Short mmCIF file of C-alpha atoms and ligand atoms in Angstrom, two decimals:
data_model
loop_
_atom_site.label_atom_id
_atom_site.label_comp_id
_atom_site.label_asym_id
_atom_site.label_seq_id
_atom_site.Cartn_x
_atom_site.Cartn_y
_atom_site.Cartn_z
CA UNK A 241 -23.51 11.96 -27.41
CA UNK A 242 -21.65 10.38 -24.46
CA UNK A 243 -23.18 10.25 -20.96
CA UNK A 244 -19.78 10.63 -19.23
CA UNK A 245 -16.77 12.77 -20.15
CA UNK A 246 -14.28 10.30 -18.62
CA UNK A 247 -14.21 6.73 -17.40
CA UNK A 248 -11.25 5.65 -15.26
CA UNK A 249 -10.35 1.97 -15.50
CA UNK A 250 -8.47 0.85 -12.40
CA UNK A 251 -9.59 3.10 -9.55
CA UNK A 252 -6.70 2.36 -7.18
CA UNK A 253 -4.27 4.82 -5.58
CA UNK A 254 -3.91 6.73 -8.86
CA UNK A 255 -7.26 6.18 -10.57
CA UNK A 256 -9.58 6.98 -7.68
CA UNK A 257 -7.98 10.32 -6.73
CA UNK A 258 -7.95 11.24 -10.43
CA UNK A 259 -11.63 10.37 -10.86
CA UNK A 260 -12.60 12.29 -7.74
CA UNK A 261 -10.50 15.30 -8.72
CA UNK A 262 -12.11 15.35 -12.16
CA UNK A 263 -15.53 15.34 -10.51
CA UNK A 264 -14.26 18.12 -8.23
CA UNK A 265 -13.60 20.37 -11.25
CA UNK A 266 -16.97 19.60 -12.81
CA UNK A 267 -16.06 16.76 -15.17
CA UNK A 268 -18.70 14.02 -15.34
CA UNK A 269 -16.56 11.00 -14.58
CA UNK A 270 -17.09 7.40 -13.58
CA UNK A 271 -14.88 4.37 -12.91
CA UNK A 272 -14.38 0.63 -13.35
CA UNK A 273 -12.47 -1.74 -11.10
CA UNK A 274 -12.26 -5.46 -10.38
CA UNK A 275 -11.59 -5.24 -6.62
CA UNK A 276 -14.89 -5.87 -4.77
CA UNK A 277 -13.59 -4.39 -1.49
CA UNK A 278 -12.57 -1.17 -3.23
CA UNK A 279 -15.92 -0.91 -5.03
CA UNK A 280 -17.80 -1.53 -1.76
CA UNK A 281 -15.79 1.17 0.06
CA UNK A 282 -16.54 3.78 -2.62
CA UNK A 283 -20.19 2.76 -2.62
CA UNK A 284 -20.28 3.28 1.15
CA UNK A 285 -18.79 6.72 0.61
CA UNK A 286 -15.35 6.10 2.14
CA UNK A 287 -11.82 6.05 0.79
CA UNK A 288 -10.46 2.48 0.54
CA UNK A 289 -6.96 3.74 1.42
CA UNK A 290 -5.32 6.75 3.05
CA UNK A 291 -5.26 9.75 0.68
CA UNK A 292 -6.06 13.09 2.33
CA UNK A 293 -8.48 15.57 0.73
CA UNK A 294 -10.94 13.12 -0.78
CA UNK A 295 -13.24 12.16 2.11
CA UNK A 296 -16.01 14.62 1.23
CA UNK A 297 -15.78 13.96 -2.49
CA UNK A 298 -16.08 10.20 -2.09
CA UNK A 299 -18.88 10.61 0.46
CA UNK A 300 -20.86 12.71 -2.02
CA UNK A 301 -21.47 9.57 -4.12
CA UNK A 302 -20.95 11.53 -7.36
CA UNK A 303 -18.18 9.19 -8.50
CA UNK A 304 -19.45 5.64 -9.03
CA UNK A 305 -17.16 2.65 -9.60
CA UNK A 306 -18.61 -0.16 -11.72
CA UNK A 307 -17.53 -3.79 -11.53
CA UNK A 308 -17.85 -4.44 -15.27
CA UNK A 309 -16.53 -2.40 -18.22
CA UNK A 310 -19.70 -1.81 -20.31
CA UNK A 311 -19.90 1.77 -19.02
CA UNK A 312 -16.87 2.74 -21.14
CA UNK A 313 -19.13 2.77 -24.21
CA UNK A 314 -20.96 5.73 -22.60
CA UNK A 315 -17.82 7.74 -21.88
CA UNK A 316 -16.01 10.10 -24.26
CA UNK A 317 -12.59 9.37 -22.72
CA UNK A 318 -11.34 6.03 -21.37
CA UNK A 319 -8.42 6.45 -18.98
CA UNK A 320 -6.40 3.37 -18.01
CA UNK A 321 -4.73 3.54 -14.58
CA UNK A 322 -4.13 -0.13 -13.77
CA UNK A 323 -0.96 -1.48 -12.18
CA UNK A 324 2.21 -2.06 -14.21
CA UNK A 325 4.57 -4.03 -11.98
CA UNK A 326 7.68 -5.93 -13.00
CA UNK A 327 7.68 -9.68 -13.31
CA UNK A 328 10.04 -11.44 -10.87
CA UNK A 329 12.87 -10.82 -13.29
CA UNK A 330 13.75 -7.49 -14.88
CA UNK A 331 10.78 -7.49 -17.21
CA UNK A 332 7.69 -5.31 -17.44
CA UNK A 333 4.42 -7.06 -16.60
CA UNK A 334 1.86 -5.79 -19.11
CA UNK A 335 -0.87 -8.23 -18.12
CA UNK A 336 -3.17 -5.72 -16.38
CA UNK A 337 -3.13 -3.43 -19.42
CA UNK A 338 -3.69 -6.40 -21.72
CA UNK A 339 -6.64 -7.56 -19.62
CA UNK A 340 -8.19 -4.09 -19.73
CA UNK A 341 -7.78 -3.89 -23.51
CA UNK A 342 -9.45 -7.30 -23.91
CA UNK A 343 -12.27 -6.27 -21.59
CA UNK A 344 -13.06 -2.97 -23.37
CA UNK A 345 -12.42 -3.78 -27.03
CA UNK A 346 -16.07 -4.57 -27.78
CA UNK A 347 -17.19 -1.30 -26.20
CA UNK A 348 -14.82 0.98 -28.07
CA UNK A 349 -16.73 3.26 -30.39
CA UNK A 350 -15.84 5.77 -33.08
CA UNK A 351 -14.58 9.07 -31.61
CA UNK A 352 -13.43 7.51 -28.36
CA UNK A 353 -10.37 9.07 -26.73
CA UNK A 354 -8.25 6.37 -25.07
CA UNK A 355 -5.68 7.55 -22.55
CA UNK A 356 -2.96 5.41 -21.03
CA UNK A 357 -1.95 6.82 -17.62
CA UNK A 358 -0.24 3.89 -15.92
CA UNK A 359 3.54 4.19 -15.78
CA UNK A 360 4.77 2.14 -18.73
CA UNK A 361 7.96 0.90 -20.35
CA UNK A 362 9.16 2.81 -23.42
CA UNK A 363 7.18 1.66 -26.45
CA UNK A 364 4.07 0.54 -24.56
CA UNK A 365 1.78 3.23 -25.99
CA UNK A 366 2.95 2.28 -29.49
CA UNK A 367 2.05 -1.31 -28.59
CA UNK A 368 -1.44 -0.18 -27.47
CA UNK A 369 -1.75 1.75 -30.73
CA UNK A 370 -1.02 -1.37 -32.79
CA UNK A 371 -3.18 -3.52 -30.53
CA UNK A 372 -6.19 -1.24 -31.05
CA UNK A 373 -5.78 -1.23 -34.82
CA UNK A 374 -5.40 -5.04 -34.87
CA UNK A 375 -8.34 -5.75 -32.55
CA UNK A 376 -10.89 -3.04 -33.38
CA UNK A 377 -12.15 -1.76 -36.75
CA UNK A 378 -10.74 1.72 -35.98
CA UNK A 379 -7.68 3.69 -37.08
CA UNK A 380 -5.95 5.77 -34.40
CA UNK A 381 -5.92 9.46 -35.27
CA UNK A 382 -8.84 9.03 -37.69
CA UNK A 383 -11.65 7.07 -35.99
CA UNK A 384 -10.39 6.97 -32.42
CA UNK A 385 -7.79 8.95 -30.48
CA UNK A 386 -4.94 7.71 -28.29
CA UNK A 387 -2.69 9.54 -25.83
CA UNK A 388 -0.22 8.75 -23.06
CA UNK A 389 -0.66 11.14 -20.12
CA UNK A 390 1.63 10.08 -17.26
CA UNK A 391 0.66 10.47 -13.63
CA UNK A 392 3.38 12.16 -11.57
CA UNK A 393 1.68 12.67 -8.19
CA UNK A 394 3.12 11.35 -4.95
CA UNK A 395 0.88 9.36 -2.64
CA UNK A 396 -0.50 11.44 0.21
CA UNK A 397 -0.49 14.71 -1.76
CA UNK A 398 -2.56 13.67 -4.79
CA UNK A 399 -5.30 16.21 -4.15
CA UNK A 400 -2.89 19.15 -4.29
CA UNK A 401 -0.59 17.82 -6.99
CA UNK A 402 -3.32 16.93 -9.48
CA UNK A 403 -4.17 20.63 -9.51
CA UNK A 404 -0.62 21.99 -9.48
CA UNK A 405 1.68 19.72 -11.52
CA UNK A 406 2.08 20.35 -15.23
CA UNK A 407 0.53 17.56 -17.30
CA UNK A 408 2.57 15.89 -20.03
CA UNK A 409 0.42 14.79 -22.97
CA UNK A 410 1.91 12.35 -25.46
CA UNK A 411 0.33 11.67 -28.84
CA UNK A 412 1.25 10.86 -32.42
CA UNK A 413 -1.40 13.05 -34.04
CA UNK A 414 -2.78 16.53 -33.33
CA UNK A 415 -6.34 15.37 -32.75
CA UNK A 416 -5.30 12.91 -30.00
CA UNK A 417 -2.97 15.41 -28.34
CA UNK A 418 -5.56 18.20 -28.46
CA UNK A 419 -8.38 16.07 -27.06
CA UNK A 420 -6.25 14.78 -24.17
CA UNK A 421 -4.90 18.27 -23.50
CA UNK A 422 -8.43 19.66 -23.36
CA UNK A 423 -9.49 17.06 -20.79
CA UNK A 424 -6.42 17.45 -18.55
CA UNK A 425 -6.44 21.20 -19.00
CA UNK A 426 -9.53 21.21 -16.78
CA UNK A 427 -7.38 19.91 -13.92
CA UNK A 428 -3.72 20.80 -14.48
CA UNK A 429 -2.42 24.39 -14.51
CA UNK A 430 -0.29 23.71 -17.59
CA UNK A 431 -0.30 21.10 -20.36
CA UNK A 432 2.79 20.20 -22.39
CA UNK A 433 2.35 18.23 -25.60
CA UNK A 434 4.83 15.77 -27.07
CA UNK A 435 5.00 12.32 -28.68
CA UNK A 436 4.44 8.90 -27.06
CA UNK A 437 8.04 7.96 -26.39
CA UNK A 438 9.05 11.30 -24.90
CA UNK A 439 6.06 11.30 -22.57
CA UNK A 440 6.90 7.75 -21.47
CA UNK A 441 10.54 8.67 -20.84
CA UNK A 442 9.67 11.88 -18.96
CA UNK A 443 7.76 9.85 -16.39
CA UNK A 444 10.44 7.17 -16.08
CA UNK A 445 13.31 9.67 -15.90
CA UNK A 446 11.49 11.61 -13.13
CA UNK A 447 11.24 8.49 -10.99
CA UNK A 448 14.57 6.90 -11.86
CA UNK A 449 16.55 10.06 -11.20
CA UNK A 450 15.06 10.18 -7.68
CA UNK A 451 15.84 6.51 -7.22
CA UNK A 452 19.49 7.02 -8.21
CA UNK A 453 19.72 10.20 -6.10
CA UNK A 454 18.59 8.28 -3.00
CA UNK A 455 20.86 5.33 -3.84
CA UNK A 456 23.81 7.72 -3.80
CA UNK A 457 22.71 8.96 -0.37
CA UNK A 458 22.50 5.37 0.87
CA UNK A 459 25.92 4.60 -0.52
CA UNK A 460 27.38 7.67 1.17
CA UNK A 461 25.80 6.50 4.47
CA UNK A 462 27.52 3.15 4.04
CA UNK A 463 30.87 4.73 3.17
CA UNK A 464 30.66 7.17 6.08
CA UNK A 465 29.89 4.42 8.59
CA UNK A 466 32.74 2.28 7.21
CA UNK A 467 35.09 5.21 7.89
CA UNK A 468 33.59 5.82 11.33
CA UNK A 469 32.14 9.14 10.16
CA UNK A 470 28.64 10.45 10.67
CA UNK A 471 26.63 10.73 7.43
CA UNK A 472 24.23 13.31 8.80
CA UNK A 473 26.97 15.66 9.91
CA UNK A 474 28.80 15.08 6.61
CA UNK A 475 25.66 15.81 4.62
CA UNK A 476 24.81 18.91 6.64
CA UNK A 477 28.28 20.37 6.12
CA UNK A 478 28.31 19.46 2.42
CA UNK A 479 24.94 21.08 1.71
CA UNK A 480 25.27 24.17 3.91
CA UNK A 481 25.41 27.32 1.79
CA UNK A 482 27.07 25.44 -1.03
CA UNK A 483 25.13 25.84 -4.28
CA UNK A 484 26.47 22.80 -6.08
CA UNK A 485 25.65 20.13 -3.50
CA UNK A 486 22.25 18.66 -2.70
CA UNK A 487 22.97 15.35 -1.01
CA UNK A 488 19.76 13.50 -0.16
CA UNK A 489 18.99 11.90 3.18
CA UNK A 490 19.66 8.17 3.39
CA UNK A 491 16.59 5.97 3.89
CA UNK A 492 14.68 2.97 2.61
CA UNK A 493 14.00 3.73 -1.05
CA UNK A 494 11.17 1.59 -2.28
CA UNK A 495 7.43 1.65 -3.05
CA UNK A 496 5.65 0.55 -6.18
CA UNK A 497 6.95 3.35 -8.38
CA UNK A 498 10.59 4.02 -7.54
CA UNK A 499 11.48 0.40 -7.02
CA UNK A 500 10.23 -0.88 -10.35
CA UNK A 501 10.56 1.91 -12.88
CA UNK A 502 14.30 1.47 -13.42
CA UNK A 503 13.48 -2.07 -14.65
CA UNK A 504 11.32 -0.71 -17.45
CA UNK A 505 14.38 0.77 -19.10
CA UNK A 506 16.84 -1.82 -17.88
CA UNK A 507 15.04 -4.74 -19.53
CA UNK A 508 16.47 -3.50 -22.83
CA UNK A 509 20.01 -3.17 -21.58
CA UNK A 510 22.31 -6.16 -21.14
CA UNK A 511 25.08 -4.36 -19.29
CA UNK A 512 25.42 -3.26 -15.65
CA UNK A 513 24.67 0.44 -15.47
CA UNK A 514 23.96 3.21 -12.96
CA UNK A 515 20.31 2.23 -12.62
CA UNK A 516 21.16 -1.36 -11.80
CA UNK A 517 23.79 -0.24 -9.31
CA UNK A 518 21.24 2.08 -7.70
CA UNK A 519 18.86 -0.84 -7.39
CA UNK A 520 21.53 -2.91 -5.72
CA UNK A 521 22.43 -0.12 -3.31
CA UNK A 522 18.83 0.64 -2.33
CA UNK A 523 18.05 -3.05 -1.96
CA UNK A 524 21.08 -3.43 0.33
CA UNK A 525 19.98 -0.83 2.90
CA UNK A 526 18.02 -3.27 5.14
CA UNK A 527 21.04 -5.61 5.26
CA UNK A 528 23.31 -2.63 5.94
CA UNK A 529 21.25 -1.60 8.97
CA UNK A 530 21.31 -5.10 10.44
CA UNK A 531 24.98 -5.68 9.65
CA UNK A 532 26.19 -2.32 10.94
CA UNK A 533 24.10 -2.50 14.12
CA UNK A 534 25.63 -5.94 14.78
CA UNK A 535 29.07 -4.31 14.64
CA UNK A 536 27.98 -2.40 17.76
CA UNK A 537 25.84 -4.93 19.64
CA UNK A 538 24.60 -8.50 19.33
CA UNK A 539 20.97 -8.76 18.33
CA UNK A 540 20.74 -12.50 18.95
CA UNK A 541 19.68 -12.62 22.61
CA UNK A 542 17.56 -9.51 22.28
CA UNK A 543 14.04 -8.24 21.90
CA UNK A 544 13.83 -6.17 18.73
CA UNK A 545 11.22 -3.60 17.73
CA UNK A 546 10.65 -2.50 14.15
CA UNK A 547 8.87 0.85 13.96
CA UNK A 548 6.98 1.41 10.71
CA UNK A 549 6.12 -1.08 8.00
CA UNK A 550 4.80 0.98 5.05
CA UNK A 551 7.12 2.03 2.25
CA UNK A 552 7.11 5.72 3.19
CA UNK A 553 6.06 8.10 5.94
CA UNK A 554 2.44 8.52 6.99
CA UNK A 555 0.92 6.18 4.42
CA UNK A 556 -0.83 2.81 4.79
CA UNK A 557 0.74 1.46 1.56
CA UNK A 558 3.01 -1.54 2.14
CA UNK A 559 3.45 -2.45 -1.53
CA UNK A 560 7.12 -2.93 -2.36
CA UNK A 561 8.15 -1.76 1.11
CA UNK A 562 11.68 -2.77 2.15
CA UNK A 563 10.55 -3.37 5.74
CA UNK A 564 9.51 -7.02 5.20
CA UNK A 565 13.03 -7.60 3.94
CA UNK A 566 14.50 -5.90 7.04
CA UNK A 567 12.23 -8.10 9.16
CA UNK A 568 13.52 -11.26 7.45
CA UNK A 569 17.17 -10.21 7.93
CA UNK A 570 16.54 -9.60 11.64
CA UNK A 571 14.73 -12.96 11.84
CA UNK A 572 17.82 -14.71 10.48
CA UNK A 573 19.76 -13.58 13.58
CA UNK A 574 17.23 -15.48 15.72
CA UNK A 575 16.54 -12.77 18.30
CA UNK A 576 14.25 -13.67 21.22
CA UNK A 577 11.40 -11.69 19.74
CA UNK A 578 10.65 -9.21 16.93
CA UNK A 579 7.80 -6.75 17.49
CA UNK A 580 6.45 -4.81 14.52
CA UNK A 581 4.53 -1.62 15.13
CA UNK A 582 2.86 0.64 12.55
CA UNK A 583 -0.09 2.75 13.71
CA UNK A 584 -1.24 3.30 10.10
CA UNK A 585 -1.84 -0.41 9.53
CA UNK A 586 -4.33 -2.96 10.87
CA UNK A 587 -3.51 -5.82 13.22
CA UNK A 588 -2.47 -8.31 12.01
CA UNK A 589 -0.52 -7.10 8.99
CA UNK A 590 -1.04 -9.32 5.94
CA UNK A 591 2.19 -9.05 4.01
CA UNK A 592 2.05 -11.21 0.87
CA UNK A 593 5.58 -12.63 1.21
CA UNK A 594 5.30 -13.46 4.95
CA UNK A 595 4.53 -17.08 5.84
CA UNK A 596 1.97 -15.95 8.43
CA UNK A 597 0.09 -12.76 9.37
CA UNK A 598 2.33 -10.41 11.38
CA UNK A 599 1.18 -9.10 14.75
CA UNK A 600 1.02 -5.29 14.77
CA UNK A 601 1.95 -4.07 18.26
CA UNK A 602 0.82 -0.81 19.84
CA UNK A 603 4.00 1.23 19.93
CA UNK A 604 4.20 1.44 23.76
CA UNK A 605 3.93 -2.35 24.09
CA UNK A 606 6.43 -2.89 21.28
CA UNK A 607 9.04 -0.84 23.15
CA UNK A 608 8.57 -2.36 26.60
CA UNK A 609 11.80 -4.09 27.77
CA UNK A 610 13.22 -3.65 24.28
CA UNK A 611 16.92 -4.05 23.48
CA UNK A 612 17.12 -2.75 19.90
CA UNK A 613 14.86 -0.59 17.75
CA UNK A 614 14.93 -0.29 13.97
CA UNK A 615 13.15 2.83 12.73
CA UNK A 616 12.07 1.43 9.39
CA UNK A 617 9.64 4.18 8.31
CA UNK A 618 9.79 7.86 9.27
CA UNK A 619 6.20 8.18 10.44
CA UNK A 620 5.29 11.41 12.22
CA UNK A 621 5.57 11.02 15.99
CA UNK A 622 8.44 8.53 16.13
CA UNK A 623 10.85 11.24 17.29
CA UNK A 624 8.85 11.69 20.53
CA UNK A 625 8.52 7.92 20.91
CA UNK A 626 12.30 7.55 20.77
CA UNK A 627 12.87 10.37 23.26
CA UNK A 628 10.54 8.61 25.71
CA UNK A 629 12.52 5.41 25.11
CA UNK A 630 15.67 7.35 25.96
CA UNK A 631 14.23 8.08 29.40
CA UNK A 632 12.81 4.60 30.12
CA UNK A 633 15.33 2.37 28.37
CA UNK A 634 18.51 4.42 27.75
CA UNK A 635 20.67 1.39 27.01
CA UNK A 636 18.48 0.28 24.05
CA UNK A 637 20.26 0.48 20.69
CA UNK A 638 18.56 2.35 17.86
CA UNK A 639 19.13 2.00 14.10
CA UNK A 640 17.61 5.22 12.80
CA UNK A 641 18.39 5.63 9.10
CA UNK A 642 15.79 8.43 8.83
CA UNK A 643 17.26 10.50 11.67
CA UNK A 644 13.84 10.74 13.34
CA UNK A 645 15.66 11.01 16.68
CA UNK A 646 17.11 14.24 15.31
CA UNK A 647 20.63 13.81 16.67
CA UNK A 648 22.23 13.34 13.26
CA UNK A 649 23.25 9.73 13.83
CA UNK A 650 22.06 6.43 12.40
CA UNK A 651 23.26 4.14 15.20
CA UNK A 652 23.04 5.25 18.82
CA UNK A 653 21.72 4.29 22.24
CA UNK A 654 18.35 5.75 23.18
CA UNK A 655 19.85 7.54 26.20
CA UNK A 656 21.90 9.68 23.79
CA UNK A 657 18.67 11.43 22.84
CA UNK A 658 18.08 12.51 26.43
CA UNK A 659 21.71 13.54 26.87
CA UNK A 660 21.31 15.93 23.90
CA UNK A 661 18.13 17.41 25.41
CA UNK A 662 19.79 18.27 28.75
N1 NAD B 997 0.74 4.99 -6.50
C1 NAD B 997 1.38 6.05 -6.93
O1 NAD B 997 1.77 6.94 -6.16
C2 NAD B 997 1.63 6.26 -8.42
C3 NAD B 997 2.07 7.51 -8.86
C4 NAD B 997 2.27 7.72 -10.22
C5 NAD B 997 2.05 6.66 -11.11
N2 NAD B 997 1.65 5.42 -10.65
C6 NAD B 997 1.40 4.38 -11.64
O2 NAD B 997 -0.02 4.30 -11.81
C7 NAD B 997 -0.40 2.95 -12.09
C8 NAD B 997 -1.43 2.50 -11.06
O3 NAD B 997 -0.81 2.47 -9.79
P1 NAD B 997 -1.67 2.40 -8.46
O4 NAD B 997 -0.73 2.66 -7.33
O5 NAD B 997 -2.92 3.20 -8.58
O6 NAD B 997 -2.06 0.84 -8.46
P2 NAD B 997 -3.27 0.20 -7.67
O7 NAD B 997 -2.97 -1.25 -7.60
O8 NAD B 997 -3.57 0.95 -6.42
O9 NAD B 997 -4.51 0.43 -8.66
C9 NAD B 997 -4.74 -0.32 -9.80
C10 NAD B 997 -6.20 -0.67 -9.80
O10 NAD B 997 -6.51 -1.32 -11.03
C11 NAD B 997 -7.48 -2.32 -10.77
N3 NAD B 997 -7.46 -3.26 -11.89
C12 NAD B 997 -6.56 -4.21 -12.19
N4 NAD B 997 -6.92 -4.88 -13.29
C13 NAD B 997 -8.09 -4.31 -13.70
C14 NAD B 997 -8.97 -4.57 -14.78
N5 NAD B 997 -8.72 -5.54 -15.68
N6 NAD B 997 -10.09 -3.81 -14.91
C15 NAD B 997 -10.35 -2.85 -14.01
N7 NAD B 997 -9.55 -2.56 -12.96
C16 NAD B 997 -8.45 -3.29 -12.82
C17 NAD B 997 -7.03 -2.90 -9.45
O11 NAD B 997 -8.07 -3.62 -8.79
C18 NAD B 997 -6.60 -1.64 -8.69
O12 NAD B 997 -7.64 -1.11 -7.92
C19 NAD B 997 0.88 2.15 -12.09
O13 NAD B 997 1.36 2.06 -13.39
C20 NAD B 997 1.82 2.99 -11.23
O14 NAD B 997 3.17 2.74 -11.55
C21 NAD B 997 1.42 5.22 -9.33
#
């Protein structure tokens, strides 16, 4: 009756890997997006962003992305994976979901299974439920089916995790839950059924607990440095063979998921709480690095390098990265020059909040005659880069929150790395 088994709406970093993985397990799937560059890349058979494991699948041309939504009428399941950011204040921005609903409502047919997969604030699937019954002639659970099936993959390991993570399936009626479970059962090793709100909270709690865990690590790094102690040594001793301690590494905690999801719960809470404090702590880490390096050396009459610009290691995703903020804090100290280098990104880097495109330096050029280096992202290879700097420019100061230098210190001079080697 339907030509496709699944149509993914919003084939970005979540939707495209999902569509390709469904094709990989034999599901006839297609996609819809509004980004012409993304559609062109898929049409040319290449991934529009870095996500290992999908090159052959996208090159096969079996997964087609359409630029208009009519194709949903030919698909048994409609899976929404559009973005769900926060507005500038602590408030969920539902506009992408609302636009999708408007765009597909005339193509929704009896027996359609509609799946919400974007990360959403509690109550959003219930909102979609009511929206569908207000704006289409269908009753959910009788004429059409509706489920919330959260995506829990991490960028960079989507291919593996789509096949190995258990899938949570939220629904308010057996038919919706069963239909969604049958579809995701083709991909996931295990399917767990529940209601809308629990499925929504599972996803948010997974992300927020990581966000708070990392905030605690960042706070401990701040406390340790204030006491003149070394956070990496403290953490190593605390975690070693002690079953009730699992302190995380400090680091920039950001990215589109972790940085926003706490807001989806916090918008309904008027009082300061742990999630808000975690936000404050994680947001403070760029300022902490600048401030605490300045306690050791001036950065005013200096050339500064910033290594890494994406929000996490070995990705080309700069959305919600804390590095632009670090860059602005360094800028405020008016150093002679700031050189940004990230080998995963193009030159120049177009960062939406920057007043001009940012030059992306080759790493060797960025470090020539440098006085201070901020390791902003823990990309593979930076450890060797720093060791080389230790030989050529031992007096250069390094702010290394990720410990890529491997000497268990956040602030040190590059020559210290060579001293450890000898
Ligand atoms: N990126 C991750 O690692 C990750 C992991 C788990 C969950 N999530 C959640 O998944 C959702 C999607 O995130 P993402 O990182 O894939 O975002 P993304 O921006 O990469 O992808 C969203 C896509 O939707 C498209 N889109 C927007 N409006 C549209 C419309 N009206 N019709 C068709 N397409 C439209 C955009 O062009 C874009 O390609 C978010 O809710 C996010 O929180 C993301």
